[in-house]
Structures are given as structure tokens and as C-alpha cells.
Short mmCIF file of C-alpha atoms and ligand atoms in Angstrom, two decimals:
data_model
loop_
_atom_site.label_atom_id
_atom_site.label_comp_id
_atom_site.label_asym_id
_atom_site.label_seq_id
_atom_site.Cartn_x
_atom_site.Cartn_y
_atom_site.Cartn_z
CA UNK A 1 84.81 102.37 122.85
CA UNK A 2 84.75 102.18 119.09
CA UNK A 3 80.98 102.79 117.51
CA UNK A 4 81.02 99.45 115.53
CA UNK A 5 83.25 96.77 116.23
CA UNK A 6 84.10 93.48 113.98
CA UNK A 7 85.86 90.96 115.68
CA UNK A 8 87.31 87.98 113.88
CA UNK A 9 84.21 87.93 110.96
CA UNK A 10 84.63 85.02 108.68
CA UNK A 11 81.74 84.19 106.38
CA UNK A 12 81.64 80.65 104.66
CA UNK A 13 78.89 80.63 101.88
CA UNK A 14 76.90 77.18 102.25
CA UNK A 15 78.66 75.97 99.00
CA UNK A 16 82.34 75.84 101.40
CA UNK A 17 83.29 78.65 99.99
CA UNK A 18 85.57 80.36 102.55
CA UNK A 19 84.96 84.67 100.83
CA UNK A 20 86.30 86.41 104.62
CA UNK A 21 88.63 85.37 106.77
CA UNK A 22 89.43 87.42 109.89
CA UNK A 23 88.47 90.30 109.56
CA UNK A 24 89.04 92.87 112.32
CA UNK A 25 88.13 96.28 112.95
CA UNK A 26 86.99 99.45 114.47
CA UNK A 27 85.09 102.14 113.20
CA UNK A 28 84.91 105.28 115.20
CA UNK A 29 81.59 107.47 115.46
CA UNK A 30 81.43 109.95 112.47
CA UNK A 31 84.28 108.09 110.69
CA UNK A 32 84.09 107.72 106.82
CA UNK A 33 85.73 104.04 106.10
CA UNK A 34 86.92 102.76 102.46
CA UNK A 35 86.39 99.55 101.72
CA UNK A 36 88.49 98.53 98.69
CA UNK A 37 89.98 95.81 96.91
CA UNK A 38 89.40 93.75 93.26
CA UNK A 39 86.20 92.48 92.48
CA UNK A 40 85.76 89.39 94.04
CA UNK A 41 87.57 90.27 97.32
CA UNK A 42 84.61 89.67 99.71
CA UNK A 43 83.91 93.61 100.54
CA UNK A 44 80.12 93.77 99.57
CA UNK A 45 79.92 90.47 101.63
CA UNK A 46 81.61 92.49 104.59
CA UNK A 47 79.16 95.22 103.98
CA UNK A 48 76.21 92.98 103.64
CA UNK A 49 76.96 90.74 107.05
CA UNK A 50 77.02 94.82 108.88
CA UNK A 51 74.16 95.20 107.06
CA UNK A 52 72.07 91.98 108.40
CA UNK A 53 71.82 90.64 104.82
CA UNK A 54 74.33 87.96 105.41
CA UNK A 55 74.72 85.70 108.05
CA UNK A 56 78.03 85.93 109.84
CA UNK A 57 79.71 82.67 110.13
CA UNK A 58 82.21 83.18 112.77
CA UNK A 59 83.53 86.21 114.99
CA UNK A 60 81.81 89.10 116.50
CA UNK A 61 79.75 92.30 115.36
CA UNK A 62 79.19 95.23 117.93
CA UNK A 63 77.22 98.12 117.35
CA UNK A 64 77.18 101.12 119.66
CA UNK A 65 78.51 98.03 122.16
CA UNK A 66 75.79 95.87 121.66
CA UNK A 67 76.47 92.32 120.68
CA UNK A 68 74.53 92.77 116.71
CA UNK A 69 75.18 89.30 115.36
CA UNK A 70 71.63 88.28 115.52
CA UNK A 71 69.76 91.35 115.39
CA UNK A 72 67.71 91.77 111.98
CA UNK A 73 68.73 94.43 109.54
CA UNK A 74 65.99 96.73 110.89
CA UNK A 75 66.95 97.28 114.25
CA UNK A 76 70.97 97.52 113.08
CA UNK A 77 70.19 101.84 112.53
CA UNK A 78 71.73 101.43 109.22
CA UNK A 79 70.66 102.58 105.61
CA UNK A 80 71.81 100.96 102.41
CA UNK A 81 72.62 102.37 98.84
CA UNK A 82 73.51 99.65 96.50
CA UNK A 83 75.01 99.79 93.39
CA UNK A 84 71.36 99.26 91.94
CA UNK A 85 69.46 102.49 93.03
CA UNK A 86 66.64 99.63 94.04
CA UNK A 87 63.95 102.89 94.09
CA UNK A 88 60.45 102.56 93.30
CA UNK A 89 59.48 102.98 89.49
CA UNK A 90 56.05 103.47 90.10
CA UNK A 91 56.55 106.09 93.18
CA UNK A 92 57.57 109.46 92.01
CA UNK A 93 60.87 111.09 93.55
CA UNK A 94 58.59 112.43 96.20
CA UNK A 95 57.38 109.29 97.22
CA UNK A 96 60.67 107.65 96.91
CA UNK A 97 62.02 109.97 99.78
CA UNK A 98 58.88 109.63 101.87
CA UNK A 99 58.25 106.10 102.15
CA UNK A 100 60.52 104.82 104.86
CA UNK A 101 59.22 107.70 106.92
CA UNK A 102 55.65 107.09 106.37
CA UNK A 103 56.04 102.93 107.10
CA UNK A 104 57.62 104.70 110.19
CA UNK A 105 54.37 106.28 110.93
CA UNK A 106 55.83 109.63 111.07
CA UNK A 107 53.48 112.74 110.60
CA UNK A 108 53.01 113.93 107.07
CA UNK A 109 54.30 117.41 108.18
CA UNK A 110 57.36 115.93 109.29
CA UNK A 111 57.88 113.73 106.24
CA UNK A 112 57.05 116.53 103.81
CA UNK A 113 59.70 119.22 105.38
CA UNK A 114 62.40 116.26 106.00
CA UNK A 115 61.48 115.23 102.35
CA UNK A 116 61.77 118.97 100.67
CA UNK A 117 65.31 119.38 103.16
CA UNK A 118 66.92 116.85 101.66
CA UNK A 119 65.66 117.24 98.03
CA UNK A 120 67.22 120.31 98.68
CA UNK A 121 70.56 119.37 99.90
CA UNK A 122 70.82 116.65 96.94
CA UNK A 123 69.54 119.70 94.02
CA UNK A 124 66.38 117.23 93.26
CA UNK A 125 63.67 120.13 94.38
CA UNK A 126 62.91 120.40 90.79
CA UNK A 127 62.07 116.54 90.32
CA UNK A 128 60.07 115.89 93.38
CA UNK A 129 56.98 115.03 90.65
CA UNK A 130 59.04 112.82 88.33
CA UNK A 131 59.09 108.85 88.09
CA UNK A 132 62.66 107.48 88.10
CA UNK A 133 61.93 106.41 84.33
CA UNK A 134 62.37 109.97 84.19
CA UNK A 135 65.57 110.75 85.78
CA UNK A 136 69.12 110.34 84.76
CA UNK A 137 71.53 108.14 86.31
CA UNK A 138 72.82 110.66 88.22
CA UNK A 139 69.69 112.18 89.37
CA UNK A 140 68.46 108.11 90.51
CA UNK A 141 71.71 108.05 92.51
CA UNK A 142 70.57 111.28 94.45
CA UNK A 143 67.14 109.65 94.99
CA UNK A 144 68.56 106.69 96.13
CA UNK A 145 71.20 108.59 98.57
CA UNK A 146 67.89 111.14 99.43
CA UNK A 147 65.64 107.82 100.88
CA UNK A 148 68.81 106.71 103.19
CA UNK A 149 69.60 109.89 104.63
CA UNK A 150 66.37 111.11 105.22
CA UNK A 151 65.87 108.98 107.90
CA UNK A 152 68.69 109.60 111.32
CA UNK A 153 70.19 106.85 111.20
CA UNK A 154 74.00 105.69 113.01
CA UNK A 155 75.37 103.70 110.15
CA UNK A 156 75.45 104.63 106.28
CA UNK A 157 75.97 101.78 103.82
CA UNK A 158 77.14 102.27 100.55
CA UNK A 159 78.04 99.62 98.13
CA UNK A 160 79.76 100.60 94.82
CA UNK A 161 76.82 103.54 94.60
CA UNK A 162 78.47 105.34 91.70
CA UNK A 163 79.56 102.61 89.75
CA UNK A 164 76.62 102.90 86.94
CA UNK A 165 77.47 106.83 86.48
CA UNK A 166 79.18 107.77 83.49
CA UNK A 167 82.91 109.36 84.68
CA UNK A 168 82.08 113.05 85.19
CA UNK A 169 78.80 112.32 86.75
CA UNK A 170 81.02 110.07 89.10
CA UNK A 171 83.15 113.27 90.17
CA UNK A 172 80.19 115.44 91.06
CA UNK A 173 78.54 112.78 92.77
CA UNK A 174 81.95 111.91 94.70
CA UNK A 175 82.10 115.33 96.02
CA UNK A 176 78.66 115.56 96.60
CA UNK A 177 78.95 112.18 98.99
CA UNK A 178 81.91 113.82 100.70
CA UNK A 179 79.75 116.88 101.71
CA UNK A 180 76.87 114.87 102.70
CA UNK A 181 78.86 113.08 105.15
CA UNK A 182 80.31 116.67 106.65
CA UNK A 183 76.67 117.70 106.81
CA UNK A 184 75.36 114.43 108.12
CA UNK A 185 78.32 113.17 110.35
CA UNK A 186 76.95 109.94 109.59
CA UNK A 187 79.24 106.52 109.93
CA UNK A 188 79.98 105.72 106.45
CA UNK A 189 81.07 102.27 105.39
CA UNK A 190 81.71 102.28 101.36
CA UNK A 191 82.42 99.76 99.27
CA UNK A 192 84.48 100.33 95.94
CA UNK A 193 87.04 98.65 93.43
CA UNK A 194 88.08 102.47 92.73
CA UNK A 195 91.32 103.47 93.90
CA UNK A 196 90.20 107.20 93.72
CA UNK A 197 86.80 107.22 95.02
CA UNK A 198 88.83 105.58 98.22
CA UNK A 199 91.74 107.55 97.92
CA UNK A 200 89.35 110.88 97.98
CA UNK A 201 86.63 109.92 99.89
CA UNK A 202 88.36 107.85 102.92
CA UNK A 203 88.92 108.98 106.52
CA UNK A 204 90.30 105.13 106.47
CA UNK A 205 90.46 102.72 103.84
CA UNK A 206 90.57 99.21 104.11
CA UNK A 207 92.13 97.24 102.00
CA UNK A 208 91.34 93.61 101.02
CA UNK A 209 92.61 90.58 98.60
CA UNK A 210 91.22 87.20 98.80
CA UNK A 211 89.03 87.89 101.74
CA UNK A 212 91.93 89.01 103.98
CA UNK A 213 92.59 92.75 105.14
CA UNK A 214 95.71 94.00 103.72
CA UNK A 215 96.12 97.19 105.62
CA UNK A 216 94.08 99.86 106.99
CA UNK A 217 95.44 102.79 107.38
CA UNK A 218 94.43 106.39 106.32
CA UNK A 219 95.08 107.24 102.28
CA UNK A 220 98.41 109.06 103.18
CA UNK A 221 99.53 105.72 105.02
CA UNK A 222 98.54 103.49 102.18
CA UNK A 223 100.28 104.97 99.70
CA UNK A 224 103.61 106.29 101.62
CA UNK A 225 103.81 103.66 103.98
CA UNK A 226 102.51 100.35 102.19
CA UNK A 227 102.67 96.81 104.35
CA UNK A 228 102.99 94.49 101.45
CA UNK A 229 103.66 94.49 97.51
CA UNK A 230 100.05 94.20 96.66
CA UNK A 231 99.37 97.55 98.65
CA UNK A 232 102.03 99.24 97.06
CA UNK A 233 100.66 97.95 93.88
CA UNK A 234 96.83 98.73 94.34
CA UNK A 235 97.53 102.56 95.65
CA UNK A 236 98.47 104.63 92.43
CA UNK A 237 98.52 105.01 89.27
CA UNK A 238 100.25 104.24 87.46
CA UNK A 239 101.32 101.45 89.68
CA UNK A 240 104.44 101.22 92.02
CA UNK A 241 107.37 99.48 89.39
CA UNK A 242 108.91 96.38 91.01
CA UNK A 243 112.39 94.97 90.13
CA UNK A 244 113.42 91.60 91.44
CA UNK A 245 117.27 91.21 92.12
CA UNK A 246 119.64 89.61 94.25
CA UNK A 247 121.36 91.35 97.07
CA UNK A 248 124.90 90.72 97.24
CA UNK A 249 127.33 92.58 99.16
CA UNK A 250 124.47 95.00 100.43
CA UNK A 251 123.97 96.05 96.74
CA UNK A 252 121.39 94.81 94.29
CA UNK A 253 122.49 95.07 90.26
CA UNK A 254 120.12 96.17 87.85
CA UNK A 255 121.25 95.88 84.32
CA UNK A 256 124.55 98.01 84.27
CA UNK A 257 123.81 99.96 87.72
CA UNK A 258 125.00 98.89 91.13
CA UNK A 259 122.92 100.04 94.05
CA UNK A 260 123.67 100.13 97.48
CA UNK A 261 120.90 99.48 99.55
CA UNK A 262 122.40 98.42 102.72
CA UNK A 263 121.03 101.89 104.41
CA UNK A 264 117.35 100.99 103.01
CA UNK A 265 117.64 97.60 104.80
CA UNK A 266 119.02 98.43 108.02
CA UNK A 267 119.21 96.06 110.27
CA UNK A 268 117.89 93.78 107.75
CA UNK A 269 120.61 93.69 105.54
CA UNK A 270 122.60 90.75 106.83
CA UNK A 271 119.40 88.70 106.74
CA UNK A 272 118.69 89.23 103.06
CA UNK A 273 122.42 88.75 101.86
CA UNK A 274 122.38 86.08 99.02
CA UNK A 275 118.25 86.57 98.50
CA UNK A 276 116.22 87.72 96.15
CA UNK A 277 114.19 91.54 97.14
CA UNK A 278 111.93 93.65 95.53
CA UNK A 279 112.93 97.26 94.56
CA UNK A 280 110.26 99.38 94.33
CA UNK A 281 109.54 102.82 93.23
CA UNK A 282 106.52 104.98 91.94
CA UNK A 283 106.20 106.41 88.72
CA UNK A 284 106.28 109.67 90.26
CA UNK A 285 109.40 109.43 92.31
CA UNK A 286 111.65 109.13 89.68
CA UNK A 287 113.49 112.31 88.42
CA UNK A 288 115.49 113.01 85.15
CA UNK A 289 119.01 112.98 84.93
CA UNK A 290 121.63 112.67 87.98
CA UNK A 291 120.38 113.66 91.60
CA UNK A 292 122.48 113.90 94.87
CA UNK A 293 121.37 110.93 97.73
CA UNK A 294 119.53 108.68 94.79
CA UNK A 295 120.33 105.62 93.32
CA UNK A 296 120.80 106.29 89.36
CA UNK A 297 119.45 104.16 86.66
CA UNK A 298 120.07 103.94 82.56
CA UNK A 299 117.13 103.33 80.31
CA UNK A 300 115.92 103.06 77.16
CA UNK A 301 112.87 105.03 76.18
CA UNK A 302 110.43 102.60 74.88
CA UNK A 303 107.03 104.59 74.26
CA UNK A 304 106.03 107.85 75.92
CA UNK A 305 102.50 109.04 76.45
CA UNK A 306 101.41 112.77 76.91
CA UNK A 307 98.22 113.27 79.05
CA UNK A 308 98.12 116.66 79.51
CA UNK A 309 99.49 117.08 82.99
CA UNK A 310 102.55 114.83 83.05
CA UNK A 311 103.56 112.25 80.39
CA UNK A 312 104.17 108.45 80.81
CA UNK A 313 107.41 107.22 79.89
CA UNK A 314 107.95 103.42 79.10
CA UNK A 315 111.03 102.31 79.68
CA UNK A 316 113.20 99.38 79.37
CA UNK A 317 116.15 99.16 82.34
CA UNK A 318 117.94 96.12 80.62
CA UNK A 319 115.46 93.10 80.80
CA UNK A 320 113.17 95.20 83.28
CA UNK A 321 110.45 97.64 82.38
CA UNK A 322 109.26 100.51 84.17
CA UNK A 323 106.97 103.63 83.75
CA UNK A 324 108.17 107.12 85.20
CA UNK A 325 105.85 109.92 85.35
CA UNK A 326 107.56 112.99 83.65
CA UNK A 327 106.70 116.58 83.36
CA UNK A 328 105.56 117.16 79.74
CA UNK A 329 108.37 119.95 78.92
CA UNK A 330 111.25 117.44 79.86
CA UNK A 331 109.48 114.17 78.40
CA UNK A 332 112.16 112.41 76.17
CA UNK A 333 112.61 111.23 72.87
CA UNK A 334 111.13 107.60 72.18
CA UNK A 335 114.69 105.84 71.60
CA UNK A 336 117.03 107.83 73.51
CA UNK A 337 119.05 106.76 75.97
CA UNK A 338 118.21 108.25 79.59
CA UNK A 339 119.19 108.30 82.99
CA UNK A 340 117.54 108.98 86.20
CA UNK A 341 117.12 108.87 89.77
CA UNK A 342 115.18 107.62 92.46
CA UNK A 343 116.01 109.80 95.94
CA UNK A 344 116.74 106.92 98.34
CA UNK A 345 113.98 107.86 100.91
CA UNK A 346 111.64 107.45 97.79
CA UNK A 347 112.88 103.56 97.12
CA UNK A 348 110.89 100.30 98.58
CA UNK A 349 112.34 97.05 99.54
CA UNK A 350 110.04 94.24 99.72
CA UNK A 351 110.74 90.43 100.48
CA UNK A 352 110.67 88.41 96.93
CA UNK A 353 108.79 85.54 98.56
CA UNK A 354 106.02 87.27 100.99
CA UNK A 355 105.98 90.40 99.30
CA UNK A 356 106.30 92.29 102.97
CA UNK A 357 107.90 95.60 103.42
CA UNK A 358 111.27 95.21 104.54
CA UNK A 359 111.54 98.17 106.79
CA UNK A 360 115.17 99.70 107.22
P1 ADP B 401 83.45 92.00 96.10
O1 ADP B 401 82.34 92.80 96.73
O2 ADP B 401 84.78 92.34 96.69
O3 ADP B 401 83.45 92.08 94.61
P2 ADP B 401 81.95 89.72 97.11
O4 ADP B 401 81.94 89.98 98.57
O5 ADP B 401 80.73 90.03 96.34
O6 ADP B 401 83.23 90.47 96.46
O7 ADP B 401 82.33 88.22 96.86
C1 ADP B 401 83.43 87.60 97.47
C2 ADP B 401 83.55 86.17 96.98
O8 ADP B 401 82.45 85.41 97.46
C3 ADP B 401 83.53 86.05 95.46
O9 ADP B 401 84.45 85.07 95.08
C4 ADP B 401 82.10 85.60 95.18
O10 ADP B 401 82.05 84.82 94.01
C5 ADP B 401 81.78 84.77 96.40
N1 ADP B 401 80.34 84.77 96.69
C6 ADP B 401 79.52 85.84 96.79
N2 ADP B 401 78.25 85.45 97.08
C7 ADP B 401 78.29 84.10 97.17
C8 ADP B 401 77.31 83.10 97.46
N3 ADP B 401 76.03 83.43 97.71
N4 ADP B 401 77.71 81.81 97.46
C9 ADP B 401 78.99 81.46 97.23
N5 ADP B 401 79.97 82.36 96.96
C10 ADP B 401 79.63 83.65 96.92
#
């Protein structure tokens, strides 16, 4: 039996507005879940109906088994960062840590070697005197992570927690979050608009629009094996390129090329014959010049951009545009005329009107 079940959860904000729809999952003991998605998609109000903080307008939440619909955010076993730190500014770091035990009524030699373990785990032994007012952004966020796991709990909330770090600090804290959890074992449910921080951090991600799930699946699934076009899109950077054209005769045409797709569609390929698809490929997947088993495009080279590790190149394909991801040493001249190839196994087909894989 899964540790934490949702079941159908809808939540409909008293103004009508309708910010979940059917949302269904399982979350396994231990497991480190992702939820992500653009701002607005209804994952903090996911988080916060786990959390107790929202009602839950329609469906089911189980935790540990137990029916949890109704049971008040202190008796869910949970513990919430937010985005906010929310410490204490007039309780020093020490205090910060130790005041969820000591409402708890734990003994003060308890609190003081649970408080000094985890100050220690978190590198904030050194700051166990200071007042927040006093501590970096960085440093708050360790308090803030400190006070939830120093008390055992089943179920570790995290909405957007690094999102007020400057970008390094967001690394190190990113790593430091990962190693808590292998140290903690903790269920983690963590909310994010980062593609990375999911990508790196997930066991599973979830993956919203609109207040519907996308997909779940682990990071290697949602960016190998994408459902949908907005999947594809979301998962990578830069983004999957999309090129709308009309099959005909099992091949699409795309300015002067002719591609053959009829093994991509499979059995699909009688059922798209006249339509409009999607072809899709990453940045990554496409390779200079001719290549056995890939379909081969011509391009112009609009604008190239060199960041270090491999350079952007902005292309035009006729009318269609398109960004490859190069290897510095063979990036080409802005204005040339270039061809490449995308190995077949590395192409997408989605449906033009639902945006759904087609699957060969
Ligand atoms: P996310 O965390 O993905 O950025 P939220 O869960 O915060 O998104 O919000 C989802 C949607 O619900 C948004 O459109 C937001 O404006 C709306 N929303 C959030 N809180 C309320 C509320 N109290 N009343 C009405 N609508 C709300």
C-alpha cells in the first residue's frame, strides 16, 4: 500500500475558481516527488490541501492508509518549508530549531543534542547565537530546513524553498536537500517552477498545467519518453523544436526536405494521412552534416551563441526556426548554409490538434 495516497483531489476556491482537477497519485515511503509546472498551475495548492492548509473540495487523501481529509495539519506528521523561511526574528537560530520540540514538551537534553545534530548536519553550528536579521539567505534557508527536520516526522513539505537564493547559493542548497533526504529518508513532496531543481532532485516528478497532471514519471521518462507536446516542451533546455506539417504519402515536407516518417508512425500512419503532425526534436539531438538512419535537414544559420560548453545555433529551416545545440569547435558561421541530421529514434511525432505523442 502506497504511504500517501490522493485520489481524485479537486479544489474549487470559494470564488468558483476550479485551480485542481483530478488529481491522482501515489507516493511511496522514502520517495522524493517533484512537483512542477508554471506558476499558476495549482502545485502549492496541491501541497497546501496535503498539508491541511487547504480544504480539499472533492476526492480522497490517505496517509499511512488512514482516511486524512479532515484531520488538522498537526496530526498529518508533516513539516513545511515555504518559500518564506517564516522563522522567528526575535528567536535566535538556537531557538528557531528548538521550539517545535519544546511546545512538544520534550526534555531540554533531548532538544539541545537533536538541536546541535542538526545544526551540524546543515553547517549552522557556528550561528546557533545569531538572530535571522543576521543570517544570509542561504543560512535562513538552513534554519528554516533545520526546524522541519528536527522533529521525525513521515512527510516533508517543501514549497519553492530555494526560490529567494541567489543562483549559486541555489546549487549548494540543491545538493544539500538531496543529501538530507538520503540521511533522513523522509517523504519529500517539493514544489518548484524549476525544471532543474526537479530534474536533479526528483525520484518522480509530477508534472502539471492548468490544474491537470501531465505526466508523472521519473526525470529519465519525462524527458525521453514525453506524453504530450507541453511535456516535451517543459523538460529541457533549450526546449524540444516543433515543426507543424502535413503528412502525405507517409512523408512530411519541410522546406526543401522530404521525410519519411511512416516507420515513426507505425501503425498510425494510415490514420494521420492527409493531417497535420508535429515533428519534434531536441536541441541536442541534432548532429552536423549527413548521418546514416536520420532524416536530413538544410538551414540557414541565423545567430549562434557560445556558452562555454556547447553553443546555440539559431536557425531558419525555410519558414521554420529551430535551435540545435552544437559543440563549440564545430559551431558554424552566422550565414552559412548547413545541413544536419536528426537520427530517427531521436525524432517525435505529436498530434497537431491534442498535442499527444503519437507512438510508432
Ligand atoms: P502554483 O503553486 O502552481 O504557482 P497555485 O496553486 O498557487 O499555483 O495557484 C493555482 C491557481 O489558483 C492560480 O490561478 C491562483 O491564482 C489560484 N488561487 C490560489 N489561491 C486562490 C484563492 N485563495 N482563491 C482563488 N484562487 C486562488
Amino acid at each position: 500500500m502506497a504511504y500517501l495516497t490522493l485520489k481524485g483531489i479537486n479544489k474549487i476556491y470559494p470564488n468558483g475558481f476550479h485551480a485542481v482537477h483530478d488529481f491522482n497519485l501515489e507516493i511511496e515511503k522514502g520517495e522524493f516527488i517533484v512537483f512542477v509546472g508554471s506558476s499558476g498551475c495549482g502545485k502549492s495548492t496541491t501541497l497546501r490541501m496535503i498539508a491541511g492548509l487547504e480544504d480539499i473540495s472533492k476526492g480522497e487523501l490517505l496517509i499511512n492508509g488512514e482516511y486524512a481529509n479532515d484531520k488538522s495539519p498537526r496530526d498529518r506528521e508533516i513539516a513545511m518549508v515555504f518559500q518564506s523561511y517564516a522563522l522567528y526574528p526575535q528567536m535566535s537560530v538556537y531557538d528557531n530549531l528548538a521550539f517545535g520540540l519544546s511546545l512538544q514538551g520534550v526534555d531540554d537534553d533531548v532538544i539541545d543534542e537533536k538541536v546541535k545534530h542538526v545544526a551540524h548536519i546543515l553547517g549552522l553550528t557556528d550561528y546557533l547565537d545569531r538572530m535571522p536579521r543576521a543570517l544570509s539567505g542561504g543560512q535562513r534557508q538552513r534554519v528554516a530546513v533545520g526546524r522541519a527536520i528536527i522533529r521525525k516526522v513521515g512527510i516533508f513539505l517543501m514549497d519553492e524553498p530555494l526560490s529567494n537564493l541567489d543562483a549559486k547559493q541555489r546549487v549548494t542548497m540543491r545538493s544539500e536537500i538531496a543529501q538530507i533526504h538520503r540521511q533522513t529518508g523522509a517523504t519529500t513532496i517539493y514544489v518548484t517552477h524549476d525544471q532543474i531543481e526537479a530534474m536533479t532532485l526528483a525520484d518522480r516528478i509530477v508534472i502539471m498545467n492548468n490544474g491537470y497532471i501531465q505526466q508523472v514519471g521519473t526525470p529519465y521518462e519525462l524527458y525521453f519518453k514525453p506524453v504530450n507536446m507541453f511535456v516535451a516542451g517543459f523538460i529541457g533546455e533549450p526546449p524540444m523544436n516543433f515543426i507543424r506539417a502535413r503528412l502525405e504519402n507517409g512523408s512530411i515536407r519541410i522546406h526543401q526536405s522530404c521525410l519519411n516518417v511512416t516507420a515513426n508512425l507505425g501503425c498510425h500512419a494510415q490514420e494521420y494521412e492527409g493531417k497535420e503532425i508535429c515533428f519534434g526534436f531536441r536541441p541536442e539531438a541534432a548532429v552536423l552534416g549527413s548521418q546514416e538512419n536520420a532524416f536530413l535537414l538544410d538551414a540557414k544559420v541565423e545567430l549562434t551563441e557560445m556558452l562555454g560548453d556547447n553553443t546555440n545555433v539559431y536557425v531558419n529551416i525555410g519558414p521554420h526556426n529551430a535551435i540545435l545545440k552544437v559543440n563549440p569547435h564545430d559551431a558554424p558561421a552566422v550565414d552559412s548554409e548547413i545541413r544536419f541530421s536528426i537520427p530517427k529514434d531521436s525524432a517525435y511525432l505529436f498530434d497537431a490538434e491534442t498535442g499527444a505523442v503519437i507512438n510508432g
